[in-house]
Amino acid sequence: MSAKPGIPRNSLIWLLVAQVLVILPHLTHLPLWIIGLWLGCASWRIQIFRMRARYPRSWLKALLMIGAGFGVYFSRGSLVGLEAGVVLLIAAFILKLVEMSTRRDALVLIFLGFFAVVTSYLFEDSLVAGIYSLLPVTALLAAMIGLQQSTLVTRPWPTVRLAGSLLLQAIPLMLVLFLFFPRLPPLWSLPQAGDQGVTGLADHMAPGDIARLSRSPELAFRVSFDGDIPPRNQLYWRAVTFERFDGRRWSQSYASHVPQAPEWQKAGEPLSYNVVMQPSGQPWLFALDVPEVATGQAQMMSDFHLQRRQPVNQPLMYQVTSWLDARREATSAPESLGRALQLPEHGNPRSRAWAAELRRSAQEPQAMVDALLRHFNRQPYYYTLEPPPVGSHIVDDFLFETRSGFCAHYAGAMTFVLRAAGIPARVVAGYQGGEVNPAGNYLSVHQFDAHAWVEYWDAERGWVSVDPTFQVAPERIEQGLEQALAREQSFLADEPMSLLRYRDIGWLNALRLRWDSINYGWQRWVLNYQGDQQSETLRRWFGKLDGQTLGLGLVAVLGILIAALALLLFKPWRRETDVQQRIFGRFERLLARHGACRRKGEGARSYAERAAAMLPDQAPAILAFVRLYEAQRYAQQAGSADELSDALHQLRRALPWRLTLSVDRP
């Protein structure tokens, strides 16, 4: 029952530690049976090392692999895809532990570990995750070092210190590659992890959807402005436009996906800013009206929202210029007017009748809008995340019965009444406001900033935005959701551990803002350091560069860095030169020129005696040199390199310039 030799104890210890460190960040998306699998395999491996258990036979290894495959299939519903693939990788990483019997097996396990560390970034790429990944990498390096039979083979802590030293020495090369290595587009893409909770706006809206979203403290995006941050009441971040209403919910029309920029005219001062958007699983981007982005990043749809070809499944950075005072489709009636008047044939009769009554006294669209806003402002309406339930006529019940609701209630009801009165209108969903972070002078917009407002069309001004929520809860627009819900104390009621609930505690809030600023810097300058930003950075440092110049510069920088690392590692200036050995090498070369070459593995004395036999006239000088060399080299007798050099000089003088011998060559 003895274990096969080859895996030192030191390496096994660090392999077990590395497996724990590699698996830990994956636990949020791994099935629970993986924990049991590791405990069983680790215990088995320890017993093998203690020679109390055997390695698994072939049939048992096959059974374990099949069992792991079934476990992945039943826990993830498939053997294909990102989540299933990662679970399979972790299972193989664990099962390889009990099969490992040679150093080659251990190296395979270590390389699997490095790959598993990389896959954790597919689920979490924050600064904390990046720092944490250094721990399993260090442990894997320590396991690799422990495989070498050296003085560290039974000493775990010197091994990990050496691994940390190697990691630190790799930092300069890592920085150079990060800054200068070209960012090439991937040959393939990975889907978003399905069990990674992505919260955000959907492509439809029912009255309670945004209310539920506003209970989430998750980050939606961050914004850095080129100048001063605009006032909060101007920060309406458009995401999606809803034009279809089926009596219960609002949704996008098919025409809103048409990649055709609508007509608009720039007016006022432009506003430039950078957005770092969190994964949303949706293709639209967030921007202030009316936006322009760089070609290729996104395209403006016919309803003024920005949309990409692919959903945003990883953090995305893009630059926008917006004109807040732009006139939108003011010169001619847009094709979307028919869609902006659509209503179900039946339902909400009281709202329809009220709309007709208001229309008789307010002929112009602006007068109709003003009448509705006055109604919301003067009547006893309430802003709440917990509105009473409504029946089948949701607009009637809200306007005339409950009179309590969230922004989606007010925006949906106002749009319905405007349409019933013959005024084109639609609901816009996105985010409003944001939290200013003075530590980094940027804006953080969270999911609880989700908001809905109204756009209506006026023949003279085009599309005009209006927010009925402001008439009911102006503090929601001017201060934020927390102040708007101060009366009912429902702000993040389901998130007691969120630090956003404790912004009134000065030191804690300052710490939260500082940490958020650090994470924003990590996301903006590290995770989003892609092709465009890399080119801009290099142009700022070195001026205009073409691809060939950049490539040559990269090669030159890498060459300089590798040379510097070689000098640092080998330290030739610290190396003590072996003078005696150098002089003996000259002795060998001198005799070799006269036919007496040293044989492989031949000692100094044997070589000298054989050379003396081949060169009898110079035998005294040859033997005299070797005796002096042995005395200084091995007997530690006093003597200087000059004496040895003089003896070699005497031998050189004794040897003729040319000598023809019949010698026994090796």
XYZ file of C-alpha atoms in Angstrom:
666
model
C 0.000 0.000 0.000
C 2.946 2.329 -0.349
C 2.496 5.508 -2.302
C 4.469 6.051 -5.457
C 7.417 8.319 -4.849
C 7.694 11.653 -6.542
C 5.422 14.174 -4.765
C 7.301 15.799 -1.889
C 5.408 16.602 1.275
C 6.058 20.334 0.880
C 4.526 20.393 -2.606
C 1.494 18.366 -1.507
C 0.799 20.769 1.350
C 0.818 23.789 -0.950
C -1.269 21.984 -3.561
C -3.975 21.351 -0.977
C -3.805 24.966 0.198
C -3.899 26.192 -3.404
C -6.986 24.110 -4.160
C -8.854 25.677 -1.255
C -7.826 29.188 -2.347
C -8.743 28.510 -5.995
C -12.165 27.066 -5.185
C -13.243 29.695 -2.621
C -14.166 32.529 -5.054
C -16.102 30.022 -7.181
C -18.360 28.888 -4.318
C -21.078 31.420 -5.186
C -21.758 29.665 -8.491
C -20.683 26.076 -7.718
C -23.073 23.309 -6.596
C -22.683 22.176 -3.007
C -21.568 18.682 -3.992
C -18.243 20.169 -5.153
C -17.374 20.847 -1.495
C -18.026 17.215 -0.596
C -15.998 16.072 -3.598
C -12.988 18.108 -2.497
C -13.194 16.946 1.118
C -13.320 13.326 -0.019
C -10.483 13.633 -2.539
C -8.265 15.648 -0.182
C -8.724 13.083 2.608
C -7.992 10.267 0.180
C -4.844 12.014 -1.064
C -3.563 12.509 2.494
C -4.125 8.830 3.260
C -2.210 7.885 0.096
C 0.699 10.021 1.232
C 0.589 8.356 4.656
C 0.644 4.963 2.863
C -2.747 3.993 4.302
C -4.618 3.944 0.989
C -4.003 2.995 -2.626
C -4.308 5.067 -5.770
C -7.713 4.602 -7.462
C -7.898 1.892 -10.102
C -8.893 2.669 -13.680
C -12.522 1.566 -13.252
C -12.893 3.763 -10.157
C -11.405 6.802 -11.917
C -13.829 6.292 -14.802
C -16.706 6.011 -12.338
C -15.658 9.230 -10.596
C -15.469 11.107 -13.906
C -18.879 9.856 -15.000
C -20.321 10.772 -11.605
C -18.880 14.286 -11.863
C -20.402 14.630 -15.344
C -23.839 13.590 -14.075
C -23.465 15.978 -11.150
C -22.738 18.881 -13.488
C -25.641 17.968 -15.769
C -28.220 17.676 -12.996
C -27.033 20.793 -11.140
C -26.604 23.023 -14.217
C -28.966 21.415 -16.720
C -26.259 21.014 -19.363
C -22.656 20.067 -19.988
C -22.196 23.019 -22.361
C -21.883 26.687 -21.453
C -19.890 28.922 -19.171
C -21.300 27.766 -15.838
C -21.223 24.063 -16.686
C -17.722 24.415 -18.131
C -16.371 26.043 -14.982
C -17.949 23.365 -12.775
C -16.393 20.661 -14.959
C -13.007 22.384 -14.734
C -13.166 22.593 -10.938
C -14.282 18.942 -10.717
C -11.323 17.858 -12.893
C -9.014 20.033 -10.794
C -10.189 18.152 -7.692
C -10.234 14.618 -9.155
C -6.708 14.982 -10.519
C -5.534 15.225 -6.903
C -6.161 11.531 -6.140
C -4.689 10.371 -9.453
C -1.495 12.407 -9.067
C 1.470 10.080 -8.599
C 4.386 11.725 -10.440
C 5.845 15.182 -10.783
C 4.341 15.398 -14.250
C 0.874 14.815 -12.772
C 1.553 17.505 -10.192
C 2.541 19.982 -12.905
C -0.688 19.246 -14.799
C -2.643 19.897 -11.601
C -0.786 23.173 -11.012
C -1.487 24.381 -14.566
C -5.162 23.473 -14.143
C -5.108 25.606 -11.009
C -3.726 28.623 -12.887
C -6.486 28.264 -15.473
C -9.158 27.968 -12.766
C -7.884 31.213 -11.201
C -8.383 32.984 -14.531
C -11.954 31.684 -14.892
C -12.932 33.336 -11.605
C -12.596 36.716 -13.390
C -15.537 35.719 -15.592
C -17.771 36.031 -12.530
C -16.074 38.713 -10.425
C -13.474 41.200 -11.654
C -13.431 43.751 -8.837
C -10.297 45.086 -7.193
C -10.795 42.770 -4.207
C -11.035 39.770 -6.549
C -7.851 40.871 -8.323
C -5.908 41.193 -5.068
C -7.281 37.902 -3.756
C -6.182 36.030 -6.908
C -2.559 36.645 -5.882
C -3.051 34.207 -2.979
C -3.877 31.078 -5.045
C -1.244 32.043 -7.633
C 1.403 32.274 -4.876
C 0.301 28.932 -3.415
C 0.486 27.274 -6.852
C 3.983 28.691 -7.389
C 4.986 27.390 -3.968
C 3.694 23.940 -4.928
C 5.740 24.086 -8.139
C 8.870 25.070 -6.198
C 8.184 22.297 -3.698
C 8.363 19.733 -6.510
C 12.089 20.429 -6.819
C 14.254 18.397 -4.444
C 16.144 21.191 -2.714
C 16.878 22.465 0.742
C 13.310 23.799 0.828
C 11.690 20.427 0.260
C 10.667 20.031 3.928
C 10.265 23.729 4.782
C 6.904 25.211 3.661
C 7.429 28.842 4.674
C 10.719 29.490 2.845
C 9.019 27.964 -0.203
C 6.133 30.427 -0.142
C 8.530 33.315 0.462
C 10.454 32.305 -2.648
C 7.171 32.063 -4.589
C 6.222 35.561 -3.454
C 9.635 36.830 -4.500
C 9.192 35.349 -7.985
C 5.774 36.967 -8.226
C 7.187 40.360 -7.295
C 9.965 39.996 -9.871
C 7.312 39.407 -12.550
C 5.552 42.706 -11.827
C 7.724 44.907 -14.131
C 7.171 42.559 -17.066
C 3.462 42.420 -16.275
C 3.199 46.233 -16.291
C 5.025 46.549 -19.609
C 2.809 43.924 -21.253
C -0.301 45.543 -19.795
C 0.608 48.996 -21.087
C 2.048 48.151 -24.493
C 0.803 44.754 -25.655
C -1.805 45.344 -28.403
C -5.431 44.763 -27.385
C -6.656 42.368 -30.056
C -10.358 41.551 -30.404
C -11.192 38.022 -29.195
C -11.809 35.234 -31.661
C -14.790 34.148 -29.615
C -17.022 35.510 -26.863
C -18.311 34.002 -23.653
C -21.922 34.288 -22.514
C -22.879 36.055 -19.328
C -23.018 33.738 -16.331
C -26.660 32.856 -15.885
C -26.551 32.614 -12.104
C -24.828 35.940 -11.745
C -27.617 38.281 -10.683
C -27.869 41.086 -13.191
C -30.446 43.631 -12.098
C -31.646 46.450 -14.271
C -34.331 47.720 -16.585
C -36.137 45.232 -18.793
C -37.688 45.665 -22.244
C -41.146 46.081 -20.680
C -42.571 47.877 -17.655
C -45.472 47.139 -15.358
C -46.357 49.550 -12.527
C -44.486 47.568 -9.886
C -41.339 46.735 -11.879
C -39.371 49.908 -11.220
C -40.596 49.942 -7.613
C -39.023 46.511 -7.105
C -35.874 47.639 -8.898
C -35.639 50.641 -6.599
C -35.147 48.326 -3.650
C -31.751 47.267 -5.033
C -28.494 49.039 -4.058
C -26.575 47.512 -6.983
C -24.473 49.847 -9.092
C -25.820 50.605 -12.587
C -23.056 52.852 -13.959
C -20.584 55.616 -13.090
C -20.061 58.865 -14.950
C -17.091 61.242 -15.115
C -17.796 64.661 -16.651
C -15.185 66.689 -18.490
C -16.348 69.793 -16.619
C -18.651 70.476 -13.700
C -21.354 67.948 -12.849
C -24.749 69.333 -14.002
C -27.549 69.956 -11.507
C -29.380 66.852 -10.400
C -32.677 67.883 -11.981
C -31.011 67.749 -15.435
C -29.703 64.209 -15.041
C -32.264 62.081 -16.879
C -30.407 59.027 -18.193
C -32.402 57.529 -21.056
C -32.210 53.769 -21.454
C -35.280 52.600 -23.358
C -38.547 53.999 -24.742
C -41.928 52.287 -24.313
C -44.545 52.890 -27.000
C -46.841 49.850 -26.740
C -49.495 49.487 -24.037
C -51.621 46.347 -23.699
C -53.721 47.476 -20.753
C -51.341 46.071 -18.114
C -47.770 46.803 -19.168
C -45.719 49.086 -21.371
C -43.184 47.648 -23.821
C -40.955 48.573 -26.738
C -42.333 48.688 -30.226
C -40.642 46.836 -33.057
C -39.767 50.152 -34.692
C -37.680 51.194 -31.684
C -35.067 48.636 -32.762
C -34.619 50.247 -36.155
C -31.041 51.590 -36.388
C -32.081 54.857 -37.996
C -31.073 58.101 -36.315
C -34.060 60.465 -36.024
C -33.966 64.099 -37.050
C -32.679 66.539 -34.437
C -30.884 69.866 -34.211
C -28.095 70.723 -31.802
C -28.754 73.596 -29.451
C -27.035 74.942 -26.351
C -23.682 73.926 -24.947
C -22.512 70.318 -25.411
C -21.863 68.159 -22.372
C -19.050 65.584 -22.581
C -18.630 62.673 -20.184
C -17.408 59.086 -19.840
C -19.665 56.258 -18.691
C -18.496 52.992 -17.153
C -21.518 50.736 -17.310
C -22.047 47.562 -15.301
C -23.272 44.378 -17.003
C -27.004 44.630 -17.657
C -27.702 41.801 -20.086
C -29.404 44.360 -22.355
C -28.075 46.021 -25.528
C -28.958 49.630 -24.703
C -26.631 52.223 -23.209
C -27.372 55.051 -20.792
C -26.999 58.675 -21.856
C -28.479 62.119 -21.460
C -30.570 63.436 -24.346
C -29.535 63.929 -27.119
C -26.364 61.804 -27.244
C -23.562 61.226 -29.723
C -21.029 58.412 -29.312
C -17.969 57.293 -31.232
C -18.665 55.303 -34.374
C -18.818 51.601 -33.644
C -19.600 51.903 -29.928
C -23.371 52.148 -30.377
C -26.009 53.531 -32.690
C -28.962 55.817 -32.057
C -32.303 54.152 -32.664
C -35.383 55.861 -34.084
C -36.668 56.703 -30.582
C -33.381 58.432 -29.499
C -32.005 55.646 -27.316
C -28.496 54.213 -27.828
C -28.107 50.525 -28.592
C -25.246 48.124 -29.273
C -25.244 45.031 -31.454
C -24.575 42.775 -28.470
C -25.890 42.887 -24.884
C -23.649 44.434 -22.250
C -22.365 41.326 -20.486
C -19.212 42.835 -19.005
C -18.224 46.296 -17.755
C -18.265 48.715 -20.673
C -16.680 52.152 -20.966
C -17.848 54.633 -23.592
C -17.620 58.373 -24.204
C -20.675 60.510 -24.912
C -21.398 64.101 -25.906
C -24.968 65.261 -25.217
C -26.955 68.361 -26.124
C -29.550 68.836 -23.388
C -31.329 71.666 -25.258
C -31.500 69.897 -28.619
C -34.753 70.053 -30.626
C -36.017 66.578 -31.486
C -38.063 66.031 -34.649
C -39.507 69.543 -34.560
C -39.545 70.335 -38.286
C -41.828 67.549 -39.505
C -44.202 64.998 -38.065
C -42.219 61.824 -37.307
C -43.370 58.372 -38.324
C -43.582 57.411 -34.667
C -46.651 59.591 -33.996
C -49.019 56.771 -34.883
C -47.305 54.453 -32.426
C -47.366 57.205 -29.793
C -51.195 57.292 -29.970
C -51.787 53.530 -29.641
C -54.196 52.401 -26.899
C -56.163 49.202 -26.297
C -59.675 49.285 -27.682
C -61.215 48.868 -24.253
C -60.349 49.531 -20.615
C -59.998 52.466 -18.216
C -63.216 54.253 -19.259
C -62.997 56.935 -16.553
C -59.527 57.974 -17.680
C -60.676 58.179 -21.303
C -63.656 60.336 -20.334
C -61.487 62.594 -18.188
C -59.029 63.002 -21.059
C -61.837 64.108 -23.393
C -63.049 66.590 -20.793
C -59.572 68.082 -20.326
C -59.076 68.271 -24.075
C -62.166 70.401 -24.536
C -60.747 73.051 -22.194
C -57.101 72.679 -23.231
C -56.757 72.719 -27.003
C -52.963 72.954 -27.200
C -50.661 70.077 -26.115
C -48.793 72.344 -23.704
C -52.059 73.427 -22.032
C -53.109 69.780 -21.685
C -49.776 68.868 -20.121
C -49.966 71.803 -17.713
C -53.455 70.753 -16.639
C -52.285 67.233 -15.862
C -49.265 68.473 -13.922
C -51.459 70.817 -11.866
C -53.771 67.929 -11.125
C -50.943 65.758 -9.781
C -49.582 68.679 -7.793
C -52.826 69.861 -6.166
C -54.700 66.617 -5.598
C -53.749 64.261 -2.737
C -51.386 61.936 -4.580
C -48.633 60.074 -2.727
C -45.216 58.759 -3.739
C -44.537 55.287 -2.328
C -42.740 52.024 -3.036
C -45.661 50.105 -1.554
C -48.795 51.214 -3.437
C -52.149 49.518 -2.837
C -53.139 46.848 -5.390
C -55.192 47.852 -8.410
C -57.755 45.967 -10.462
C -58.053 45.312 -14.168
C -58.445 49.034 -14.958
C -55.049 49.976 -13.601
C -55.039 53.591 -14.791
C -58.543 54.308 -13.479
C -57.835 52.687 -10.123
C -54.611 54.657 -9.719
C -55.947 58.058 -10.821
C -59.261 57.976 -8.982
C -59.009 55.388 -6.191
C -55.595 54.613 -4.687
C -53.747 57.801 -5.777
C -50.540 56.210 -4.455
C -47.722 54.940 -6.577
C -44.207 55.088 -7.860
C -42.800 56.948 -10.891
C -44.018 54.248 -13.281
C -47.608 54.810 -12.107
C -47.449 58.550 -12.760
C -45.618 58.283 -16.083
C -47.879 55.502 -17.363
C -51.088 57.253 -16.284
C -50.060 60.611 -17.791
C -49.060 58.975 -21.088
C -52.390 57.137 -21.228
C -54.427 60.313 -20.664
C -52.416 62.291 -23.228
C -52.941 59.579 -25.835
C -56.642 59.376 -25.026
C -56.787 63.143 -25.648
C -55.106 62.727 -29.050
C -51.643 63.958 -28.049
C -48.742 61.661 -29.039
C -46.865 60.552 -25.929
C -44.639 57.732 -24.744
C -42.944 56.497 -21.577
C -39.165 56.775 -21.198
C -37.412 54.529 -18.696
C -33.903 54.964 -17.375
C -32.302 56.509 -14.324
C -32.537 59.912 -12.725
C -29.891 61.686 -10.679
C -26.990 59.865 -9.083
C -24.690 60.202 -6.098
C -21.765 62.604 -6.384
C -18.534 61.119 -5.068
C -16.271 64.007 -4.013
C -13.315 61.618 -3.569
C -13.141 61.099 -7.332
C -15.430 63.868 -8.667
C -17.735 61.472 -10.488
C -21.334 60.312 -10.322
C -22.516 56.868 -9.190
C -25.950 55.792 -10.389
C -27.523 52.833 -8.609
C -30.489 50.655 -9.398
C -32.614 52.525 -6.868
C -32.185 55.590 -9.108
C -34.330 53.860 -11.768
C -37.002 56.225 -13.020
C -39.707 56.719 -15.639
C -40.919 59.942 -17.220
C -42.993 61.121 -20.189
C -42.274 62.460 -23.667
C -45.020 64.169 -25.668
C -44.896 65.670 -29.140
C -45.602 69.318 -29.909
C -45.728 70.503 -33.511
C -43.590 73.549 -32.710
C -41.030 72.040 -30.304
C -40.936 68.392 -31.273
C -40.529 65.811 -28.516
C -40.606 67.401 -25.063
C -39.750 65.621 -21.802
C -41.866 66.128 -18.709
C -41.789 64.414 -15.314
C -45.079 64.099 -13.410
C -43.259 62.625 -10.405
C -41.748 66.055 -9.745
C -45.244 67.430 -9.032
C -45.887 64.778 -6.370
C -42.422 64.299 -4.842
C -40.025 67.062 -5.952
C -37.466 65.852 -3.412
C -37.130 62.630 -5.471
C -35.780 64.654 -8.408
C -33.819 67.285 -6.516
C -32.400 65.176 -3.659
C -32.920 61.494 -4.315
C -35.013 58.460 -3.455
C -33.932 58.323 0.194
C -35.329 61.788 0.890
C -38.505 61.050 -1.064
C -39.190 57.982 1.099
C -38.186 59.549 4.405
C -41.779 59.490 5.646
C -42.352 55.763 5.177
C -38.721 54.706 5.960
C -38.708 52.171 3.107
C -35.413 53.127 1.451
C -33.444 49.868 0.980
C -35.589 48.221 3.635
C -34.681 44.800 2.223
C -30.939 45.537 2.340
C -30.032 46.089 6.014
C -26.316 45.456 5.369
C -25.971 47.974 2.549
C -23.709 50.878 3.515
C -25.903 53.166 1.413
C -28.481 53.041 4.197
C -26.027 54.645 6.616
C -24.949 57.710 4.681
C -25.794 59.852 7.706
C -22.816 58.348 9.612
C -20.021 60.658 8.501
C -16.913 58.521 8.910
C -18.598 55.390 7.529
C -19.922 57.239 4.500
C -16.503 58.817 3.844
C -14.907 55.357 3.982
C -17.531 53.981 1.584
C -16.987 56.817 -0.906
C -13.204 56.432 -0.762
C -13.421 52.688 -1.401
C -15.883 53.260 -4.246
C -13.448 55.755 -5.783
C -10.655 53.152 -5.664
C -12.893 50.570 -7.329
C -13.880 53.086 -9.998
C -10.223 53.757 -10.768
C -9.577 50.010 -11.018
C -12.508 49.541 -13.376
C -11.776 52.587 -15.523
C -7.993 52.357 -15.860
C -7.407 48.592 -15.586
C -10.475 46.620 -16.661
C -11.391 49.077 -19.406
C -7.846 49.652 -20.665
C -8.734 48.341 -24.106
C -7.760 49.204 -27.677
C -9.035 52.777 -27.947
C -7.876 53.811 -24.494
C -4.499 52.130 -25.025
C -3.971 53.980 -28.312
C -4.973 57.271 -26.721
C -2.605 56.728 -23.781
C 0.327 55.835 -26.045
C -0.341 58.830 -28.293
C -0.404 61.065 -25.244
C 2.955 59.694 -24.107
C 4.787 59.266 -27.402
C 2.849 61.272 -29.971
C 1.441 59.826 -33.179
C 2.509 56.212 -33.668
C 1.798 53.737 -36.430
C 1.492 50.002 -35.884
C 5.051 49.201 -37.048
C 6.633 51.812 -34.775
C 4.549 50.605 -31.855
C 5.573 46.984 -32.488
C 9.280 47.835 -32.692
C 8.993 49.948 -29.576
C 7.334 47.072 -27.745
C 10.125 44.684 -28.760
C 12.757 47.208 -27.637
C 11.059 47.779 -24.285
C 10.690 44.048 -23.693
C 14.368 43.517 -24.581
C 15.474 46.196 -22.135
C 13.208 44.785 -19.447
C 14.431 41.217 -19.930
C 18.054 42.401 -19.822
C 17.352 44.318 -16.625
C 15.683 41.270 -15.084
C 18.642 39.084 -16.087
C 21.053 41.491 -14.414
C 18.835 41.573 -11.338
C 18.536 37.790 -11.104
C 22.087 36.748 -11.962
C 23.889 39.750 -10.404
C 27.163 39.308 -12.337
C 28.771 42.143 -10.378
C 28.422 40.061 -7.205
C 29.801 36.846 -8.653
C 33.232 35.929 -7.266
C 35.579 34.892 -10.084
C 37.388 31.572 -9.492
C 40.946 32.676 -10.411
C 42.518 29.248 -9.928
C 39.966 27.554 -12.171
C 40.402 30.235 -14.811
C 44.196 29.702 -14.870
C 43.725 25.934 -15.028
C 41.455 26.437 -18.059
C 44.271 28.312 -19.765
C 46.548 25.378 -18.855
C 44.150 22.961 -20.591
C 43.907 25.080 -23.726
C 47.699 25.449 -23.882
C 48.291 21.685 -23.766
C 45.380 21.050 -26.184
C 47.157 23.142 -28.814
C 50.075 20.703 -28.506
C 47.926 17.599 -28.858
C 47.214 16.761 -25.202
C 43.443 17.209 -24.814
C 41.759 16.527 -21.522
C 39.373 13.605 -21.508
C 35.850 13.787 -20.134
C 35.817 13.165 -16.386
C 39.642 13.064 -16.169
C 41.153 14.465 -12.969
C 43.813 17.178 -12.920
C 46.615 14.850 -11.726
C 45.809 12.069 -14.246
C 45.569 14.567 -17.049
C 48.938 16.146 -16.157
C 50.698 12.780 -15.933
C 49.336 11.704 -19.331
C 50.396 15.052 -20.847
C 53.882 14.691 -19.291
C 54.229 11.270 -20.901
C 53.259 12.757 -24.259
C 55.622 15.731 -23.808
C 58.622 14.305 -21.875
C 60.797 17.365 -22.445
C 58.204 19.586 -20.773
C 57.181 17.057 -18.097
C 58.885 18.886 -15.160
C 57.089 22.147 -15.986
C 53.735 20.368 -16.442
C 53.964 18.472 -13.154
C 55.255 21.533 -11.292
C 52.167 23.513 -12.379
C 49.751 20.765 -11.348
C 51.370 20.273 -7.926
C 51.083 24.005 -7.238
C 47.465 24.004 -8.447
C 46.517 21.057 -6.215
C 48.233 22.598 -3.222
C 46.277 25.834 -3.570
C 43.016 24.280 -4.740
C 42.631 21.253 -2.517
C 45.254 21.380 0.270
C 44.394 25.007 1.059
C 48.108 25.847 1.214
C 49.115 29.460 1.168
C 49.837 30.803 -2.239
C 48.755 33.454 -4.662
C 47.284 33.421 -8.133
C 50.441 35.148 -9.310
C 52.529 32.078 -8.388
C 50.171 29.832 -10.352
C 50.241 32.226 -13.279
C 54.072 32.278 -13.196
C 54.167 28.465 -13.274
C 51.898 28.510 -16.346
C 54.187 31.101 -17.930
C 57.217 28.862 -17.365
C 55.383 25.977 -19.037
C 54.455 28.158 -22.032
C 58.136 29.130 -22.444
C 59.207 25.473 -22.217
C 56.827 24.401 -24.988
C 58.049 24.852 -28.583
C 56.124 26.956 -31.074
C 55.437 23.908 -33.227
C 55.455 20.296 -32.150
C 54.427 17.235 -34.118
C 53.569 14.195 -32.010
C 51.842 10.925 -32.405
C 49.371 11.274 -29.576
C 46.559 9.223 -28.139
C 43.586 11.501 -28.671
C 40.507 11.039 -26.521
